[in-house]
Amino acid sequence: MMRAKINNVLEKLLLFIITVMLLSVIWQVISRYLLGSPSTLTDEIASYALIWLGLYGAAYASGKELHLAIDLIPSKVVSRNPLIYSGIVSFAIVVFALLVMVIGGMRLCYLTYLLEQRSAALEIPLAFVYSALPVSGLLITYYSLDSFFMTRRKTLKN
């Protein structure tokens, strides 16, 4: 199943990112307090790793359906017609993910690429750093649509 493969890749990516972040912070502490000369690279590495961890972590949580949910509608109303409720929730998530994360993120990447902006210490293109925004938006969109169609299949079977 495609969803399981994407989850597996995301798990490995998140593990790698958190490891890089952890090692970066440990090296920052060692270089600052033990060596007396703080590293200039580790601050940027940890910051960018945190951005990626948050965005890809949100996509992963969306795929595992572990994301935060606020139940404003009573469960009795939802249980009467779960397909409509699932459709409304999926639609809202897809609209947000596509408009804000994918389109807005692609515009951000394009602008930083066009302006040739680079990070101060690492000298990597900021478009690469910000690319996590549209990619995670696409993943969230996929997961939301997949969840809706799974709910639809379950509802139609019953």
PDB file of C-alpha atoms in Angstrom:
ATOM      1  CA  MET A   1       0.000   0.000   0.000  1.00  0.00           C
ATOM      2  CA  MET A   2       1.253   3.463  -0.962  1.00  0.00           C
ATOM      3  CA  ARG A   3       0.366   5.015   2.381  1.00  0.00           C
ATOM      4  CA  ALA A   4       2.483   2.504   4.315  1.00  0.00           C
ATOM      5  CA  LYS A   5       5.475   3.108   2.036  1.00  0.00           C
ATOM      6  CA  ILE A   6       5.241   6.880   2.456  1.00  0.00           C
ATOM      7  CA  ASN A   7       4.896   6.459   6.230  1.00  0.00           C
ATOM      8  CA  ASN A   8       7.990   4.256   6.257  1.00  0.00           C
ATOM      9  CA  VAL A   9      10.028   6.828   4.302  1.00  0.00           C
ATOM     10  CA  LEU A  10       8.788   9.642   6.539  1.00  0.00           C
ATOM     11  CA  GLU A  11       9.678   7.666   9.684  1.00  0.00           C
ATOM     12  CA  LYS A  12      13.244   7.208   8.444  1.00  0.00           C
ATOM     13  CA  LEU A  13      13.503  10.846   7.345  1.00  0.00           C
ATOM     14  CA  LEU A  14      12.229  12.106  10.702  1.00  0.00           C
ATOM     15  CA  LEU A  15      14.624   9.842  12.561  1.00  0.00           C
ATOM     16  CA  PHE A  16      17.502  11.162  10.459  1.00  0.00           C
ATOM     17  CA  ILE A  17      16.461  14.801  10.988  1.00  0.00           C
ATOM     18  CA  ILE A  18      16.129  14.433  14.754  1.00  0.00           C
ATOM     19  CA  THR A  19      19.504  12.672  14.905  1.00  0.00           C
ATOM     20  CA  VAL A  20      21.169  15.482  12.955  1.00  0.00           C
ATOM     21  CA  MET A  21      19.474  18.018  15.208  1.00  0.00           C
ATOM     22  CA  LEU A  22      20.549  16.200  18.364  1.00  0.00           C
ATOM     23  CA  LEU A  23      24.151  15.854  17.210  1.00  0.00           C
ATOM     24  CA  SER A  24      24.213  19.496  16.172  1.00  0.00           C
ATOM     25  CA  VAL A  25      23.001  20.696  19.567  1.00  0.00           C
ATOM     26  CA  ILE A  26      25.408  18.393  21.410  1.00  0.00           C
ATOM     27  CA  TRP A  27      28.310  19.695  19.318  1.00  0.00           C
ATOM     28  CA  GLN A  28      27.186  23.282  19.984  1.00  0.00           C
ATOM     29  CA  VAL A  29      27.284  22.658  23.741  1.00  0.00           C
ATOM     30  CA  ILE A  30      30.667  20.912  23.555  1.00  0.00           C
ATOM     31  CA  SER A  31      32.231  23.580  21.359  1.00  0.00           C
ATOM     32  CA  ARG A  32      30.863  26.430  23.450  1.00  0.00           C
ATOM     33  CA  TYR A  33      31.525  25.195  26.980  1.00  0.00           C
ATOM     34  CA  LEU A  34      34.371  22.714  26.641  1.00  0.00           C
ATOM     35  CA  LEU A  35      36.341  24.137  23.728  1.00  0.00           C
ATOM     36  CA  GLY A  36      35.507  27.782  24.402  1.00  0.00           C
ATOM     37  CA  SER A  37      34.838  28.471  20.706  1.00  0.00           C
ATOM     38  CA  PRO A  38      31.178  28.091  19.703  1.00  0.00           C
ATOM     39  CA  SER A  39      30.481  26.618  16.290  1.00  0.00           C
ATOM     40  CA  THR A  40      28.705  28.943  13.877  1.00  0.00           C
ATOM     41  CA  LEU A  41      27.185  26.171  11.791  1.00  0.00           C
ATOM     42  CA  THR A  42      25.314  24.263  14.463  1.00  0.00           C
ATOM     43  CA  ASP A  43      22.794  26.999  15.188  1.00  0.00           C
ATOM     44  CA  GLU A  44      21.614  27.038  11.577  1.00  0.00           C
ATOM     45  CA  ILE A  45      21.620  23.260  11.319  1.00  0.00           C
ATOM     46  CA  ALA A  46      19.464  22.938  14.434  1.00  0.00           C
ATOM     47  CA  SER A  47      17.088  25.696  13.263  1.00  0.00           C
ATOM     48  CA  TYR A  48      16.556  24.221   9.818  1.00  0.00           C
ATOM     49  CA  ALA A  49      16.258  20.724  11.252  1.00  0.00           C
ATOM     50  CA  LEU A  50      13.542  22.003  13.595  1.00  0.00           C
ATOM     51  CA  ILE A  51      11.631  23.495  10.651  1.00  0.00           C
ATOM     52  CA  TRP A  52      11.852  20.246   8.709  1.00  0.00           C
ATOM     53  CA  LEU A  53      11.007  18.173  11.766  1.00  0.00           C
ATOM     54  CA  GLY A  54       7.867  20.219  12.397  1.00  0.00           C
ATOM     55  CA  LEU A  55       6.648  20.170   8.803  1.00  0.00           C
ATOM     56  CA  TYR A  56       7.414  16.547   8.005  1.00  0.00           C
ATOM     57  CA  GLY A  57       6.251  15.545  11.489  1.00  0.00           C
ATOM     58  CA  ALA A  58       2.902  17.203  10.779  1.00  0.00           C
ATOM     59  CA  ALA A  59       2.630  15.258   7.533  1.00  0.00           C
ATOM     60  CA  TYR A  60       3.551  12.029   9.330  1.00  0.00           C
ATOM     61  CA  ALA A  61       0.996  12.684  12.082  1.00  0.00           C
ATOM     62  CA  SER A  62      -1.592  13.370   9.402  1.00  0.00           C
ATOM     63  CA  GLY A  63      -0.761  10.072   7.737  1.00  0.00           C
ATOM     64  CA  LYS A  64      -1.082   8.156  10.986  1.00  0.00           C
ATOM     65  CA  GLU A  65      -4.254  10.116  11.816  1.00  0.00           C
ATOM     66  CA  LEU A  66      -2.648  11.289  15.041  1.00  0.00           C
ATOM     67  CA  HIS A  67      -3.119  14.972  14.316  1.00  0.00           C
ATOM     68  CA  LEU A  68      -4.800  17.329  16.701  1.00  0.00           C
ATOM     69  CA  ALA A  69      -8.572  17.418  16.411  1.00  0.00           C
ATOM     70  CA  ILE A  70     -11.062  19.644  18.126  1.00  0.00           C
ATOM     71  CA  ASP A  71     -14.496  18.102  18.406  1.00  0.00           C
ATOM     72  CA  LEU A  72     -16.956  20.947  18.130  1.00  0.00           C
ATOM     73  CA  ILE A  73     -19.669  18.800  16.615  1.00  0.00           C
ATOM     74  CA  PRO A  74     -21.262  16.275  18.996  1.00  0.00           C
ATOM     75  CA  SER A  75     -20.404  12.641  18.278  1.00  0.00           C
ATOM     76  CA  LYS A  76     -24.097  11.773  17.821  1.00  0.00           C
ATOM     77  CA  VAL A  77     -24.286  14.134  14.850  1.00  0.00           C
ATOM     78  CA  VAL A  78     -21.077  12.752  13.355  1.00  0.00           C
ATOM     79  CA  SER A  79     -22.148   9.119  13.800  1.00  0.00           C
ATOM     80  CA  ARG A  80     -25.369   9.717  11.854  1.00  0.00           C
ATOM     81  CA  ASN A  81     -23.513  10.583   8.664  1.00  0.00           C
ATOM     82  CA  PRO A  82     -19.747  10.104   8.992  1.00  0.00           C
ATOM     83  CA  LEU A  83     -19.193  10.477   5.254  1.00  0.00           C
ATOM     84  CA  ILE A  84     -20.423  14.072   5.171  1.00  0.00           C
ATOM     85  CA  TYR A  85     -18.435  14.950   8.280  1.00  0.00           C
ATOM     86  CA  SER A  86     -15.305  13.281   6.881  1.00  0.00           C
ATOM     87  CA  GLY A  87     -15.809  15.096   3.589  1.00  0.00           C
ATOM     88  CA  ILE A  88     -16.057  18.510   5.253  1.00  0.00           C
ATOM     89  CA  VAL A  89     -12.964  17.897   7.382  1.00  0.00           C
ATOM     90  CA  SER A  90     -10.981  16.528   4.428  1.00  0.00           C
ATOM     91  CA  PHE A  91     -12.054  19.433   2.231  1.00  0.00           C
ATOM     92  CA  ALA A  92     -10.937  21.988   4.822  1.00  0.00           C
ATOM     93  CA  ILE A  93      -7.567  20.272   5.278  1.00  0.00           C
ATOM     94  CA  VAL A  94      -6.991  19.965   1.532  1.00  0.00           C
ATOM     95  CA  VAL A  95      -7.874  23.614   0.902  1.00  0.00           C
ATOM     96  CA  PHE A  96      -5.510  24.780   3.644  1.00  0.00           C
ATOM     97  CA  ALA A  97      -2.692  22.435   2.623  1.00  0.00           C
ATOM     98  CA  LEU A  98      -2.952  23.321  -1.058  1.00  0.00           C
ATOM     99  CA  LEU A  99      -3.436  27.073  -0.740  1.00  0.00           C
ATOM    100  CA  VAL A 100      -1.158  27.859   2.165  1.00  0.00           C
ATOM    101  CA  MET A 101       1.427  25.113   2.222  1.00  0.00           C
ATOM    102  CA  VAL A 102       1.788  24.047  -1.413  1.00  0.00           C
ATOM    103  CA  ILE A 103       1.048  27.228  -3.368  1.00  0.00           C
ATOM    104  CA  GLY A 104       2.389  29.597  -0.709  1.00  0.00           C
ATOM    105  CA  GLY A 105       5.394  27.364  -0.097  1.00  0.00           C
ATOM    106  CA  MET A 106       6.175  27.119  -3.805  1.00  0.00           C
ATOM    107  CA  ARG A 107       5.989  30.905  -4.109  1.00  0.00           C
ATOM    108  CA  LEU A 108       8.352  31.240  -1.154  1.00  0.00           C
ATOM    109  CA  CYS A 109      10.771  28.729  -2.693  1.00  0.00           C
ATOM    110  CA  TYR A 110      10.566  30.459  -6.062  1.00  0.00           C
ATOM    111  CA  LEU A 111      11.221  33.897  -4.603  1.00  0.00           C
ATOM    112  CA  THR A 112      14.181  32.766  -2.529  1.00  0.00           C
ATOM    113  CA  TYR A 113      15.549  30.904  -5.555  1.00  0.00           C
ATOM    114  CA  LEU A 114      15.016  33.907  -7.830  1.00  0.00           C
ATOM    115  CA  LEU A 115      16.706  36.242  -5.338  1.00  0.00           C
ATOM    116  CA  GLU A 116      19.475  33.665  -4.819  1.00  0.00           C
ATOM    117  CA  GLN A 117      19.128  33.852  -1.056  1.00  0.00           C
ATOM    118  CA  ARG A 118      21.509  31.661   0.885  1.00  0.00           C
ATOM    119  CA  SER A 119      21.803  30.863   4.543  1.00  0.00           C
ATOM    120  CA  ALA A 120      24.382  32.902   6.439  1.00  0.00           C
ATOM    121  CA  ALA A 121      26.611  30.166   7.852  1.00  0.00           C
ATOM    122  CA  LEU A 122      25.984  27.097   5.706  1.00  0.00           C
ATOM    123  CA  GLU A 123      25.655  28.987   2.398  1.00  0.00           C
ATOM    124  CA  ILE A 124      22.938  26.626   1.188  1.00  0.00           C
ATOM    125  CA  PRO A 125      20.056  27.971  -0.913  1.00  0.00           C
ATOM    126  CA  LEU A 126      17.105  28.913   1.270  1.00  0.00           C
ATOM    127  CA  ALA A 127      14.805  27.561  -1.445  1.00  0.00           C
ATOM    128  CA  PHE A 128      16.102  24.111  -0.482  1.00  0.00           C
ATOM    129  CA  VAL A 129      15.365  24.749   3.189  1.00  0.00           C
ATOM    130  CA  TYR A 130      11.866  26.041   2.437  1.00  0.00           C
ATOM    131  CA  SER A 131      11.098  23.181   0.034  1.00  0.00           C
ATOM    132  CA  ALA A 132       9.840  21.203   3.029  1.00  0.00           C
ATOM    133  CA  LEU A 133       6.738  23.422   3.101  1.00  0.00           C
ATOM    134  CA  PRO A 134       5.200  22.460  -0.272  1.00  0.00           C
ATOM    135  CA  VAL A 135       6.371  18.843   0.021  1.00  0.00           C
ATOM    136  CA  SER A 136       4.734  18.418   3.420  1.00  0.00           C
ATOM    137  CA  GLY A 137       1.624  20.187   2.087  1.00  0.00           C
ATOM    138  CA  LEU A 138       1.394  17.663  -0.743  1.00  0.00           C
ATOM    139  CA  LEU A 139       1.806  14.802   1.716  1.00  0.00           C
ATOM    140  CA  ILE A 140      -0.914  16.186   3.990  1.00  0.00           C
ATOM    141  CA  THR A 141      -3.193  16.604   0.955  1.00  0.00           C
ATOM    142  CA  TYR A 142      -2.571  13.009  -0.102  1.00  0.00           C
ATOM    143  CA  TYR A 143      -3.189  11.667   3.401  1.00  0.00           C
ATOM    144  CA  SER A 144      -6.372  13.681   3.813  1.00  0.00           C
ATOM    145  CA  LEU A 145      -7.821  12.529   0.499  1.00  0.00           C
ATOM    146  CA  ASP A 146      -6.772   8.942   1.172  1.00  0.00           C
ATOM    147  CA  SER A 147      -8.429   9.036   4.605  1.00  0.00           C
ATOM    148  CA  PHE A 148     -11.629  10.415   3.095  1.00  0.00           C
ATOM    149  CA  PHE A 149     -11.782   7.695   0.448  1.00  0.00           C
ATOM    150  CA  MET A 150     -11.045   5.010   3.051  1.00  0.00           C
ATOM    151  CA  THR A 151     -13.926   6.352   5.165  1.00  0.00           C
ATOM    152  CA  ARG A 152     -16.102   6.385   2.057  1.00  0.00           C
ATOM    153  CA  ARG A 153     -15.282   2.738   1.268  1.00  0.00           C
ATOM    154  CA  LYS A 154     -16.030   1.693   4.860  1.00  0.00           C
ATOM    155  CA  THR A 155     -19.330   3.621   4.869  1.00  0.00           C
ATOM    156  CA  LEU A 156     -20.467   2.178   1.542  1.00  0.00           C
ATOM    157  CA  LYS A 157     -19.688  -1.379   2.706  1.00  0.00           C
ATOM    158  CA  ASN A 158     -21.964  -0.958   5.731  1.00  0.00           C
TER     159      ASN A 158
END
